[in-house]
Structures are given as structure tokens and as C-alpha cells.
mmCIF file of C-alpha atoms and ligand atoms in Angstrom:
data_model
loop_
_atom_site.group_PDB
_atom_site.id
_atom_site.type_symbol
_atom_site.label_atom_id
_atom_site.label_comp_id
_atom_site.label_asym_id
_atom_site.label_seq_id
_atom_site.Cartn_x
_atom_site.Cartn_y
_atom_site.Cartn_z
ATOM 1 C CA UNK A 1 -7.466 35.431 0.237
ATOM 2 C CA UNK A 2 -4.393 33.455 0.445
ATOM 3 C CA UNK A 3 -5.019 29.777 1.405
ATOM 4 C CA UNK A 4 -2.607 26.585 1.872
ATOM 5 C CA UNK A 5 -5.612 23.635 0.268
ATOM 6 C CA UNK A 6 -5.703 20.171 -0.330
ATOM 7 C CA UNK A 7 -7.655 18.158 -2.826
ATOM 8 C CA UNK A 8 -6.324 14.474 -2.259
ATOM 9 C CA UNK A 9 -4.495 12.621 0.160
ATOM 10 C CA UNK A 10 -0.904 12.298 -0.108
ATOM 11 C CA UNK A 11 2.231 13.190 0.573
ATOM 12 C CA UNK A 12 3.250 17.021 1.259
ATOM 13 C CA UNK A 13 2.919 18.249 -1.866
ATOM 14 C CA UNK A 14 -0.509 17.682 -2.151
ATOM 15 C CA UNK A 15 -0.559 21.170 -0.424
ATOM 16 C CA UNK A 16 -1.006 23.994 -2.662
ATOM 17 C CA UNK A 17 -1.369 27.879 -1.949
ATOM 18 C CA UNK A 18 -4.000 29.404 -3.920
ATOM 19 C CA UNK A 19 -6.060 32.017 -3.825
ATOM 20 C CA UNK A 20 -10.103 31.593 -2.682
ATOM 21 C CA UNK A 21 -12.786 34.029 -1.900
ATOM 22 C CA UNK A 22 -12.703 35.532 1.934
ATOM 23 C CA UNK A 23 -15.282 34.704 4.703
ATOM 24 C CA UNK A 24 -17.567 36.943 5.741
ATOM 25 C CA UNK A 25 -18.956 36.408 9.517
ATOM 26 C CA UNK A 26 -22.696 35.123 10.170
ATOM 27 C CA UNK A 27 -24.687 37.232 12.795
ATOM 28 C CA UNK A 28 -22.724 34.970 15.802
ATOM 29 C CA UNK A 29 -19.913 34.657 14.554
ATOM 30 C CA UNK A 30 -16.194 36.229 14.290
ATOM 31 C CA UNK A 31 -13.339 37.024 11.152
ATOM 32 C CA UNK A 32 -10.430 36.598 12.298
ATOM 33 C CA UNK A 33 -6.967 37.794 10.244
ATOM 34 C CA UNK A 34 -5.015 34.890 10.723
ATOM 35 C CA UNK A 35 -1.506 36.176 11.831
ATOM 36 C CA UNK A 36 -0.376 32.144 12.671
ATOM 37 C CA UNK A 37 -1.257 29.048 12.579
ATOM 38 C CA UNK A 38 0.728 25.486 12.915
ATOM 39 C CA UNK A 39 1.465 21.867 11.947
ATOM 40 C CA UNK A 40 0.472 19.185 14.064
ATOM 41 C CA UNK A 41 0.394 15.837 13.753
ATOM 42 C CA UNK A 42 -2.765 15.701 13.151
ATOM 43 C CA UNK A 43 -2.574 17.808 10.021
ATOM 44 C CA UNK A 44 -0.427 15.470 8.971
ATOM 45 C CA UNK A 45 -2.088 12.299 9.660
ATOM 46 C CA UNK A 46 -5.211 14.084 7.899
ATOM 47 C CA UNK A 47 -3.309 15.441 4.943
ATOM 48 C CA UNK A 48 -1.832 12.321 4.451
ATOM 49 C CA UNK A 49 -4.992 9.799 5.766
ATOM 50 C CA UNK A 50 -2.493 7.827 8.186
ATOM 51 C CA UNK A 51 -5.240 6.157 10.470
ATOM 52 C CA UNK A 52 -4.771 3.571 12.896
ATOM 53 C CA UNK A 53 -5.741 -0.124 11.528
ATOM 54 C CA UNK A 54 -9.707 -0.691 11.959
ATOM 55 C CA UNK A 55 -10.686 3.136 11.619
ATOM 56 C CA UNK A 56 -10.589 3.367 8.177
ATOM 57 C CA UNK A 57 -13.875 3.244 7.482
ATOM 58 C CA UNK A 58 -15.149 5.662 9.741
ATOM 59 C CA UNK A 59 -12.212 8.201 9.235
ATOM 60 C CA UNK A 60 -12.909 7.971 5.561
ATOM 61 C CA UNK A 61 -16.415 9.096 6.583
ATOM 62 C CA UNK A 62 -15.132 11.598 8.586
ATOM 63 C CA UNK A 63 -12.634 13.105 6.281
ATOM 64 C CA UNK A 64 -14.130 12.247 2.996
ATOM 65 C CA UNK A 65 -14.484 9.443 1.303
ATOM 66 C CA UNK A 66 -13.112 10.182 -2.268
ATOM 67 C CA UNK A 67 -11.185 13.646 -1.165
ATOM 68 C CA UNK A 68 -10.764 15.480 1.648
ATOM 69 C CA UNK A 69 -14.066 17.174 2.167
ATOM 70 C CA UNK A 70 -12.153 19.958 4.906
ATOM 71 C CA UNK A 71 -9.426 21.054 2.455
ATOM 72 C CA UNK A 72 -8.076 23.506 4.404
ATOM 73 C CA UNK A 73 -6.164 21.835 7.431
ATOM 74 C CA UNK A 74 -4.981 23.726 10.693
ATOM 75 C CA UNK A 75 -6.380 23.057 13.820
ATOM 76 C CA UNK A 76 -5.612 26.233 15.806
ATOM 77 C CA UNK A 77 -4.545 29.848 14.915
ATOM 78 C CA UNK A 78 -3.783 33.144 16.816
ATOM 79 C CA UNK A 79 -4.483 36.513 14.953
ATOM 80 C CA UNK A 80 -7.367 39.808 15.281
ATOM 81 C CA UNK A 81 -10.653 40.127 14.967
ATOM 82 C CA UNK A 82 -11.522 42.265 12.052
ATOM 83 C CA UNK A 83 -15.151 42.534 11.715
ATOM 84 C CA UNK A 84 -17.683 40.595 13.787
ATOM 85 C CA UNK A 85 -21.565 39.771 13.453
ATOM 86 C CA UNK A 86 -24.245 41.678 14.578
ATOM 87 C CA UNK A 87 -25.207 39.516 16.917
ATOM 88 C CA UNK A 88 -21.398 39.108 18.676
ATOM 89 C CA UNK A 89 -20.697 40.629 22.091
ATOM 90 C CA UNK A 90 -17.764 38.989 23.753
ATOM 91 C CA UNK A 91 -15.766 40.332 20.710
ATOM 92 C CA UNK A 92 -14.529 43.400 18.744
ATOM 93 C CA UNK A 93 -12.763 44.322 16.028
ATOM 94 C CA UNK A 94 -8.534 44.761 16.955
ATOM 95 C CA UNK A 95 -8.949 41.997 19.728
ATOM 96 C CA UNK A 96 -5.863 39.727 19.713
ATOM 97 C CA UNK A 97 -7.116 36.141 19.857
ATOM 98 C CA UNK A 98 -6.143 32.981 19.743
ATOM 99 C CA UNK A 99 -8.363 29.246 19.132
ATOM 100 C CA UNK A 100 -8.935 25.561 17.866
ATOM 101 C CA UNK A 101 -10.594 25.283 14.566
ATOM 102 C CA UNK A 102 -11.218 21.413 16.158
ATOM 103 C CA UNK A 103 -14.975 21.632 16.182
ATOM 104 C CA UNK A 104 -15.716 24.625 13.080
ATOM 105 C CA UNK A 105 -13.833 21.774 9.857
ATOM 106 C CA UNK A 106 -10.206 23.800 10.652
ATOM 107 C CA UNK A 107 -9.032 26.114 8.324
ATOM 108 C CA UNK A 108 -5.987 27.490 9.931
ATOM 109 C CA UNK A 109 -4.247 27.645 6.504
ATOM 110 C CA UNK A 110 -5.348 30.931 5.569
ATOM 111 C CA UNK A 111 -5.811 34.594 5.760
ATOM 112 C CA UNK A 112 -8.834 34.432 7.407
ATOM 113 C CA UNK A 113 -11.109 32.499 9.778
ATOM 114 C CA UNK A 114 -15.102 32.829 10.931
ATOM 115 C CA UNK A 115 -15.554 31.288 14.038
ATOM 116 C CA UNK A 116 -18.428 31.555 16.311
ATOM 117 C CA UNK A 117 -18.090 33.551 19.419
ATOM 118 C CA UNK A 118 -19.009 30.984 21.277
ATOM 119 C CA UNK A 119 -16.105 28.272 20.032
ATOM 120 C CA UNK A 120 -12.986 27.475 21.378
ATOM 121 C CA UNK A 121 -11.962 31.808 21.014
ATOM 122 C CA UNK A 122 -10.367 33.257 23.822
ATOM 123 C CA UNK A 123 -8.330 36.448 23.908
ATOM 124 C CA UNK A 124 -4.276 36.051 23.257
ATOM 125 C CA UNK A 125 -2.352 35.380 26.400
ATOM 126 C CA UNK A 126 -0.789 39.343 26.510
ATOM 127 C CA UNK A 127 2.588 37.735 27.517
ATOM 128 C CA UNK A 128 2.887 35.950 23.615
ATOM 129 C CA UNK A 129 3.418 36.166 19.994
ATOM 130 C CA UNK A 130 1.059 35.109 17.673
ATOM 131 C CA UNK A 131 3.581 32.711 16.624
ATOM 132 C CA UNK A 132 3.274 31.181 20.176
ATOM 133 C CA UNK A 133 -0.505 31.784 20.856
ATOM 134 C CA UNK A 134 -0.942 29.777 17.975
ATOM 135 C CA UNK A 135 1.374 26.422 18.877
ATOM 136 C CA UNK A 136 -0.122 27.085 22.967
ATOM 137 C CA UNK A 137 -3.980 25.750 21.841
ATOM 138 C CA UNK A 138 -4.190 21.880 20.927
ATOM 139 C CA UNK A 139 -1.152 20.191 22.951
ATOM 140 C CA UNK A 140 -1.885 22.867 26.233
ATOM 141 C CA UNK A 141 -6.035 21.954 26.126
ATOM 142 C CA UNK A 142 -4.667 18.312 25.282
ATOM 143 C CA UNK A 143 -2.022 18.015 28.147
ATOM 144 C CA UNK A 144 -4.699 19.946 31.009
ATOM 145 C CA UNK A 145 -7.313 17.822 29.521
ATOM 146 C CA UNK A 146 -5.525 14.607 30.104
ATOM 147 C CA UNK A 147 -3.693 15.459 33.851
ATOM 148 C CA UNK A 148 -7.190 16.455 35.117
ATOM 149 C CA UNK A 149 -8.418 12.848 35.018
ATOM 150 C CA UNK A 150 -4.863 12.147 37.120
ATOM 151 C CA UNK A 151 -5.835 14.242 40.301
ATOM 152 C CA UNK A 152 -2.603 14.944 40.558
ATOM 153 C CA UNK A 153 -1.797 16.247 44.097
ATOM 154 C CA UNK A 154 0.939 18.273 44.963
ATOM 155 C CA UNK A 155 4.487 16.174 45.774
ATOM 156 C CA UNK A 156 3.333 13.282 43.805
ATOM 157 C CA UNK A 157 5.675 11.528 41.213
ATOM 158 C CA UNK A 158 4.325 12.179 37.358
ATOM 159 C CA UNK A 159 6.421 10.409 34.624
ATOM 160 C CA UNK A 160 5.650 12.209 31.289
ATOM 161 C CA UNK A 161 6.491 9.872 28.579
ATOM 162 C CA UNK A 162 7.245 11.454 25.648
ATOM 163 C CA UNK A 163 7.589 14.693 27.217
ATOM 164 C CA UNK A 164 9.766 16.812 23.868
ATOM 165 C CA UNK A 165 5.816 16.684 21.461
ATOM 166 C CA UNK A 166 3.609 19.055 21.968
ATOM 167 C CA UNK A 167 1.408 17.556 24.457
ATOM 168 C CA UNK A 168 4.359 16.097 26.543
ATOM 169 C CA UNK A 169 6.160 19.544 26.289
ATOM 170 C CA UNK A 170 2.976 20.893 27.782
ATOM 171 C CA UNK A 171 2.405 18.069 30.206
ATOM 172 C CA UNK A 172 5.765 18.185 32.188
ATOM 173 C CA UNK A 173 4.987 22.267 32.669
ATOM 174 C CA UNK A 174 1.392 21.904 33.772
ATOM 175 C CA UNK A 175 2.214 18.741 36.070
ATOM 176 C CA UNK A 176 4.860 20.356 37.801
ATOM 177 C CA UNK A 177 4.568 24.165 37.972
ATOM 178 C CA UNK A 178 0.916 24.236 38.171
ATOM 179 C CA UNK A 179 0.017 21.059 39.815
ATOM 180 C CA UNK A 180 3.442 20.658 42.330
ATOM 181 C CA UNK A 181 4.007 17.542 40.993
ATOM 182 C CA UNK A 182 7.705 15.753 41.122
ATOM 183 C CA UNK A 183 7.947 15.190 37.147
ATOM 184 C CA UNK A 184 10.144 12.537 35.372
ATOM 185 C CA UNK A 185 10.653 13.339 31.462
ATOM 186 C CA UNK A 186 11.221 10.459 29.170
ATOM 187 C CA UNK A 187 12.533 12.018 25.633
ATOM 188 C CA UNK A 188 15.365 11.321 23.514
ATOM 189 C CA UNK A 189 19.391 11.828 24.025
ATOM 190 C CA UNK A 190 18.850 15.796 21.932
ATOM 191 C CA UNK A 191 15.639 16.932 24.390
ATOM 192 C CA UNK A 192 17.310 15.872 27.755
ATOM 193 C CA UNK A 193 18.007 19.730 28.524
ATOM 194 C CA UNK A 194 15.171 21.087 26.891
ATOM 195 C CA UNK A 195 13.126 18.816 29.271
ATOM 196 C CA UNK A 196 14.413 19.841 32.270
ATOM 197 C CA UNK A 197 14.426 22.886 31.540
ATOM 198 C CA UNK A 198 10.200 22.621 31.296
ATOM 199 C CA UNK A 199 10.088 21.416 34.907
ATOM 200 C CA UNK A 200 11.428 17.826 35.008
ATOM 201 C CA UNK A 201 13.471 16.973 37.793
ATOM 202 C CA UNK A 202 14.424 13.727 36.277
ATOM 203 C CA UNK A 203 15.244 12.772 33.015
ATOM 204 C CA UNK A 204 15.254 8.920 31.423
ATOM 205 C CA UNK A 205 16.814 9.195 27.655
ATOM 206 C CA UNK A 206 14.006 6.410 26.112
ATOM 207 C CA UNK A 207 17.202 5.266 23.544
ATOM 208 C CA UNK A 208 19.226 4.340 26.267
ATOM 209 C CA UNK A 209 17.334 3.382 28.987
ATOM 210 C CA UNK A 210 13.682 1.480 30.183
ATOM 211 C CA UNK A 211 11.768 3.807 32.827
ATOM 212 C CA UNK A 212 10.506 1.043 34.610
ATOM 213 C CA UNK A 213 13.573 -0.618 36.470
ATOM 214 C CA UNK A 214 12.660 1.316 39.908
ATOM 215 C CA UNK A 215 9.764 -0.557 40.133
ATOM 216 C CA UNK A 216 6.282 0.811 40.770
ATOM 217 C CA UNK A 217 7.615 4.667 41.868
ATOM 218 C CA UNK A 218 4.521 6.921 40.176
ATOM 219 C CA UNK A 219 1.052 8.045 40.793
ATOM 220 C CA UNK A 220 0.717 8.781 37.413
ATOM 221 C CA UNK A 221 1.934 7.652 34.200
ATOM 222 C CA UNK A 222 1.213 9.687 31.106
ATOM 223 C CA UNK A 223 1.822 8.271 27.879
ATOM 224 C CA UNK A 224 1.676 11.709 26.100
ATOM 225 C CA UNK A 225 2.787 10.006 22.222
ATOM 226 C CA UNK A 226 1.281 6.651 22.562
ATOM 227 C CA UNK A 227 3.736 4.638 22.058
ATOM 228 C CA UNK A 228 3.997 2.204 25.156
ATOM 229 C CA UNK A 229 2.683 -0.746 25.699
ATOM 230 C CA UNK A 230 0.176 0.251 28.364
ATOM 231 C CA UNK A 231 1.336 -3.300 30.674
ATOM 232 C CA UNK A 232 4.754 -1.926 30.629
ATOM 233 C CA UNK A 233 3.661 1.196 31.608
ATOM 234 C CA UNK A 234 1.824 -0.107 34.417
ATOM 235 C CA UNK A 235 4.692 -1.690 35.735
ATOM 236 C CA UNK A 236 5.747 1.833 36.815
ATOM 237 C CA UNK A 237 2.498 2.344 38.398
ATOM 238 C CA UNK A 238 2.318 2.240 42.329
ATOM 239 C CA UNK A 239 -1.105 0.110 42.871
ATOM 240 C CA UNK A 240 -3.418 2.906 43.313
ATOM 241 C CA UNK A 241 -1.624 4.807 40.376
ATOM 242 C CA UNK A 242 -3.597 6.301 37.254
ATOM 243 C CA UNK A 243 -2.167 5.579 34.154
ATOM 244 C CA UNK A 244 -3.244 7.797 31.419
ATOM 245 C CA UNK A 245 -2.514 7.973 27.825
ATOM 246 C CA UNK A 246 -3.188 10.700 25.057
ATOM 247 C CA UNK A 247 -4.881 8.908 22.796
ATOM 248 C CA UNK A 248 -7.487 7.644 25.379
ATOM 249 C CA UNK A 249 -7.965 10.486 27.501
ATOM 250 C CA UNK A 250 -7.927 13.792 25.355
ATOM 251 C CA UNK A 251 -11.405 13.829 24.829
ATOM 252 C CA UNK A 252 -13.677 16.621 26.104
ATOM 253 C CA UNK A 253 -17.235 18.125 25.103
ATOM 254 C CA UNK A 254 -17.075 21.688 23.303
ATOM 255 C CA UNK A 255 -18.156 23.404 26.796
ATOM 256 C CA UNK A 256 -15.180 21.655 28.709
ATOM 257 C CA UNK A 257 -12.808 22.567 26.213
ATOM 258 C CA UNK A 258 -13.647 26.061 26.384
ATOM 259 C CA UNK A 259 -13.287 26.112 29.776
ATOM 260 C CA UNK A 260 -9.466 24.398 29.519
ATOM 261 C CA UNK A 261 -8.779 26.978 26.974
ATOM 262 C CA UNK A 262 -9.204 30.246 29.270
ATOM 263 C CA UNK A 263 -7.704 27.695 31.973
ATOM 264 C CA UNK A 264 -4.362 27.656 29.249
ATOM 265 C CA UNK A 265 -4.722 31.360 29.146
ATOM 266 C CA UNK A 266 -4.437 31.947 32.735
ATOM 267 C CA UNK A 267 -1.263 29.521 33.168
ATOM 268 C CA UNK A 268 0.046 31.282 30.506
ATOM 269 C CA UNK A 269 -0.742 34.564 31.888
ATOM 270 C CA UNK A 270 0.471 33.692 35.169
ATOM 271 C CA UNK A 271 4.266 32.402 33.804
ATOM 272 C CA UNK A 272 3.486 28.877 34.651
ATOM 273 C CA UNK A 273 3.091 27.461 30.848
ATOM 274 C CA UNK A 274 5.289 28.766 27.663
ATOM 275 C CA UNK A 275 4.621 26.757 24.419
ATOM 276 C CA UNK A 276 7.920 25.259 23.099
ATOM 277 C CA UNK A 277 8.344 26.640 19.564
ATOM 278 C CA UNK A 278 10.424 23.903 17.113
ATOM 279 C CA UNK A 279 10.916 26.091 13.842
ATOM 280 C CA UNK A 280 9.461 28.801 12.066
ATOM 281 C CA UNK A 281 7.641 28.658 8.657
ATOM 282 C CA UNK A 282 6.162 30.944 6.479
ATOM 283 C CA UNK A 283 2.908 29.718 4.587
ATOM 284 C CA UNK A 284 4.771 29.457 1.128
ATOM 285 C CA UNK A 285 6.812 26.835 2.975
ATOM 286 C CA UNK A 286 4.261 24.250 3.973
ATOM 287 C CA UNK A 287 5.508 21.471 1.806
ATOM 288 C CA UNK A 288 8.390 22.116 3.824
ATOM 289 C CA UNK A 289 6.725 22.234 7.203
ATOM 290 C CA UNK A 290 4.702 19.304 6.430
ATOM 291 C CA UNK A 291 7.991 17.359 5.565
ATOM 292 C CA UNK A 292 9.838 18.185 8.915
ATOM 293 C CA UNK A 293 6.809 16.952 10.791
ATOM 294 C CA UNK A 294 6.312 14.038 8.775
ATOM 295 C CA UNK A 295 10.139 12.620 10.518
ATOM 296 C CA UNK A 296 8.089 12.232 13.717
ATOM 297 C CA UNK A 297 10.489 14.246 15.988
ATOM 298 C CA UNK A 298 9.626 17.987 16.563
ATOM 299 C CA UNK A 299 10.455 19.366 19.900
ATOM 300 C CA UNK A 300 7.498 21.518 20.678
ATOM 301 C CA UNK A 301 5.653 22.890 17.889
ATOM 302 C CA UNK A 302 6.092 24.090 13.864
ATOM 303 C CA UNK A 303 4.508 27.445 13.565
ATOM 304 C CA UNK A 304 3.485 28.912 10.246
ATOM 305 C CA UNK A 305 3.482 32.631 10.320
ATOM 306 C CA UNK A 306 0.571 33.516 7.712
ATOM 307 C CA UNK A 307 0.673 37.250 7.366
HETATM 308 N N1 NAP B 1 -1.076 17.976 19.274
HETATM 309 C C1 NAP B 1 -2.514 17.949 19.663
HETATM 310 O O1 NAP B 1 -2.988 19.109 19.411
HETATM 311 C C2 NAP B 1 -3.419 16.725 20.013
HETATM 312 C C3 NAP B 1 -4.339 16.493 20.526
HETATM 313 C C4 NAP B 1 -4.893 15.874 20.582
HETATM 314 C C5 NAP B 1 -4.500 14.511 20.116
HETATM 315 N N2 NAP B 1 -3.079 14.380 20.089
HETATM 316 C C6 NAP B 1 -1.931 13.260 19.700
HETATM 317 O O2 NAP B 1 -1.110 13.122 20.950
HETATM 318 C C7 NAP B 1 -0.133 12.403 20.213
HETATM 319 C C8 NAP B 1 0.926 13.130 20.354
HETATM 320 O O3 NAP B 1 0.716 14.472 19.735
HETATM 321 P P1 NAP B 1 1.784 15.487 20.330
HETATM 322 O O4 NAP B 1 1.576 16.661 18.357
HETATM 323 O O5 NAP B 1 2.505 15.854 21.173
HETATM 324 O O6 NAP B 1 2.797 14.599 19.220
HETATM 325 P P2 NAP B 1 4.405 15.468 18.388
HETATM 326 O O7 NAP B 1 4.572 16.603 18.600
HETATM 327 O O8 NAP B 1 4.413 15.155 17.009
HETATM 328 O O9 NAP B 1 5.632 14.408 18.865
HETATM 329 C C9 NAP B 1 6.425 14.403 18.338
HETATM 330 C C10 NAP B 1 7.653 14.413 19.633
HETATM 331 O O10 NAP B 1 7.334 12.606 20.461
HETATM 332 C C11 NAP B 1 8.707 12.179 20.461
HETATM 333 N N3 NAP B 1 8.678 10.920 20.363
HETATM 334 C C12 NAP B 1 8.453 10.319 18.750
HETATM 335 N N4 NAP B 1 9.002 8.781 19.162
HETATM 336 C C13 NAP B 1 8.883 8.370 20.160
HETATM 337 C C14 NAP B 1 9.495 7.386 20.884
HETATM 338 N N5 NAP B 1 9.055 6.401 21.091
HETATM 339 N N6 NAP B 1 9.438 7.393 22.470
HETATM 340 C C15 NAP B 1 9.262 8.606 23.162
HETATM 341 N N7 NAP B 1 9.048 9.762 22.486
HETATM 342 C C16 NAP B 1 8.731 9.696 21.117
HETATM 343 C C17 NAP B 1 9.392 12.858 19.794
HETATM 344 O O11 NAP B 1 10.979 12.790 20.704
HETATM 345 P P3 NAP B 1 12.588 12.074 19.722
HETATM 346 O O12 NAP B 1 12.728 13.158 18.693
HETATM 347 O O13 NAP B 1 12.910 12.450 21.219
HETATM 348 O O14 NAP B 1 12.124 11.038 19.480
HETATM 349 C C18 NAP B 1 8.931 14.471 19.313
HETATM 350 O O15 NAP B 1 9.507 15.201 20.357
HETATM 351 C C19 NAP B 1 -0.360 12.115 18.789
HETATM 352 O O16 NAP B 1 -0.725 10.604 18.799
HETATM 353 C C20 NAP B 1 -1.661 12.765 18.649
HETATM 354 O O17 NAP B 1 -2.252 12.494 17.836
HETATM 355 C C21 NAP B 1 -2.426 15.622 19.513
#
């Protein structure tokens, strides 16, 4: 099968398309024919081994000391089940699914991927294309996980900082259309209209204005790109307000995250959430796609069409 692999850390050019053996599902696994995957900022950081200071050693141990030990990136995918192991009961060949590969060594940049049937895997929302479904997974689950910890009530004021990214664009939609909050989105000039269209009642251009001059008026401030110094973000929070940061509040166990994926599926099918797609590339254009995401200014998601 076709797959994009990397055998050393570095620039986008370390990624190359090659042929590798097609996997076979074990008893409790499904074999997915991948139609679409994405390039997330996480993929680009693993490729280039860009990690925060102080995390070099743990990250190196996790990702591979001398070279990447998980050579196929791609943390989210959508596709069709081609075969199932003999113990599988939840899925059948022909089912269209969307999934996170975060807990199974990644692997979306390939024609096929095996996943345990009780993994982060669900039936694809009927109203999304495969590309949209792949893009719905990571940013959506992360936004849900973080916002849940804000205990947001209808009518509360929520500020989403970094509202145009994969996580931020989901957070604006979930907070406004699902939780009923009054959302203010912070983004750059080019993304003001996009963020408004996602449900923000107010937008602030971070290239021109600070978001704190109005004082402590927000019930929740969510930094979806982890770019604001927490003490500054807290100036906009009411005394009872809750500060959320994508790096600190996005963790969840496998079970919790599986529930998040199902919640996402419901929100999408109810028309409350739709992933924002910036660009679509073919698998053969993976180097170009990584170069674009390396720039740090994608709007929502970058999709890779696999077959
Ligand atoms: N996506 C996931 O599945 C996931 C999961 C867990 C954790 N995370 C973490 O969450 C963070 C965000 O991830 P993401 O995937 O949402 O990122 P992303 O989509 O790559 O973020 C790009 C967006 O960030 C905006 N941005 C860049 N600099 C900014 C600044 N100084 N102020 C405000 N906005 C800025 C850009 O808007 P402009 O062009 O307007 O600047 C762009 O739209 C990352 O640190 C990532 O590691 C992501």
C-alpha cells in the first residue's frame, strides 16, 4: 500500500511516499481503507521534533531517540471499513467511519490503517464528506474536552483566543451553538468574518487591539492556541471566571475521549458544528501541505485526500 513515512526528524522534505505492506486486522480490530487524513500542528511538531524547552528528553523517549519510532504520521482519518477481525461486533465491512489514531501510533498518512473496535472510532457523520470528517476529529474533541471544564451556562460570556485555528474554530461553534454562550473570538484581520460566521457575536483583531481593556467581563477565557501569558488572559476574567488553556485542559483518558467522539458526531449531525477546511492536498503533496501548516496560520484544518 501507499504510505508517507519519515525516518529522521527535520523539514517537510523528510516525508516521502513509499510502498509498504498492507496491514491485516487482528481479532478485535477493523481494517480501514483511508479516504482522508489531515496535517495538524501536532504532525508538524513531531516531524520537526519541535518541543517546549524542558520536554526534550521525555519527548525524545516517546517519539524515538535516534529516529522516529512511529514512522507514519496522521492523527485523524476518515474512511471505509474493508474487513473486520473475528471478534468485532460494533462495525461491519462497508461502514464509513471517522477516527483518531492518537492512541495507536498515528498512521493516517497511508492507504490502510487497523484500529481496535473499541478505540477512538465512530460512524462518520452522514452530513460530512470523508475530508470534513477527518478534519472534525482532533480539534473537535480537544475543544469539547477543554470547554467542558469551563462549566459554561447559557448566556455566559466566553472569550476564545485563537478562534481561527482547528481547536478555536470548533470552540467558537460549540460554545455558541451548543452551550448557548455569548462568544467573543480573537483572531487576526483576515479571519474576522470567518470567526463571526462560526457564531461569535463579537470579534477582536489581535493584530490591532488587546482583549483586556473592557476589564473582567468574561465567565470563561479559553486560550485555544496557548499564546497568551495566563496572567494577562486572567485580566479579562470575572472573579468567579474560569481560565482554560489548550495545553493544560485537553487531556482525557481513552474512555472519556471515545465519549467525546460520539458527542461530536451528534453535534455535527444536529447541524451545530462543521469543521472549517482551509486547504485540501493529495497524499502525494504532503511536503507542500506540511510547509503550509509550518507557517502557523492555517484556518481550521488542512485535509489530505488519500484515495
Ligand atoms: N488540533 C488538535 O487536534 C490539537 C489537540 C490537542 C492540542 N492541540 C494544541 O492546541 C494548539 C492549537 O492547535 P490548533 O490545531 O488549533 O492550531 P492551528 O490550527 O495550527 O492554529 C493556527 C491558527 O492559530 C492562529 N494564531 C497563530 N498565532 C496566533 C496568535 N498569536 N494569536 C491568536 N491566534 C493565533 C492563526 O490565526 P492567524 O493566522 O490569524 O494568526 C491560525 O488560524 C496547539 O498548541 C496544539 O498543540 C491541538
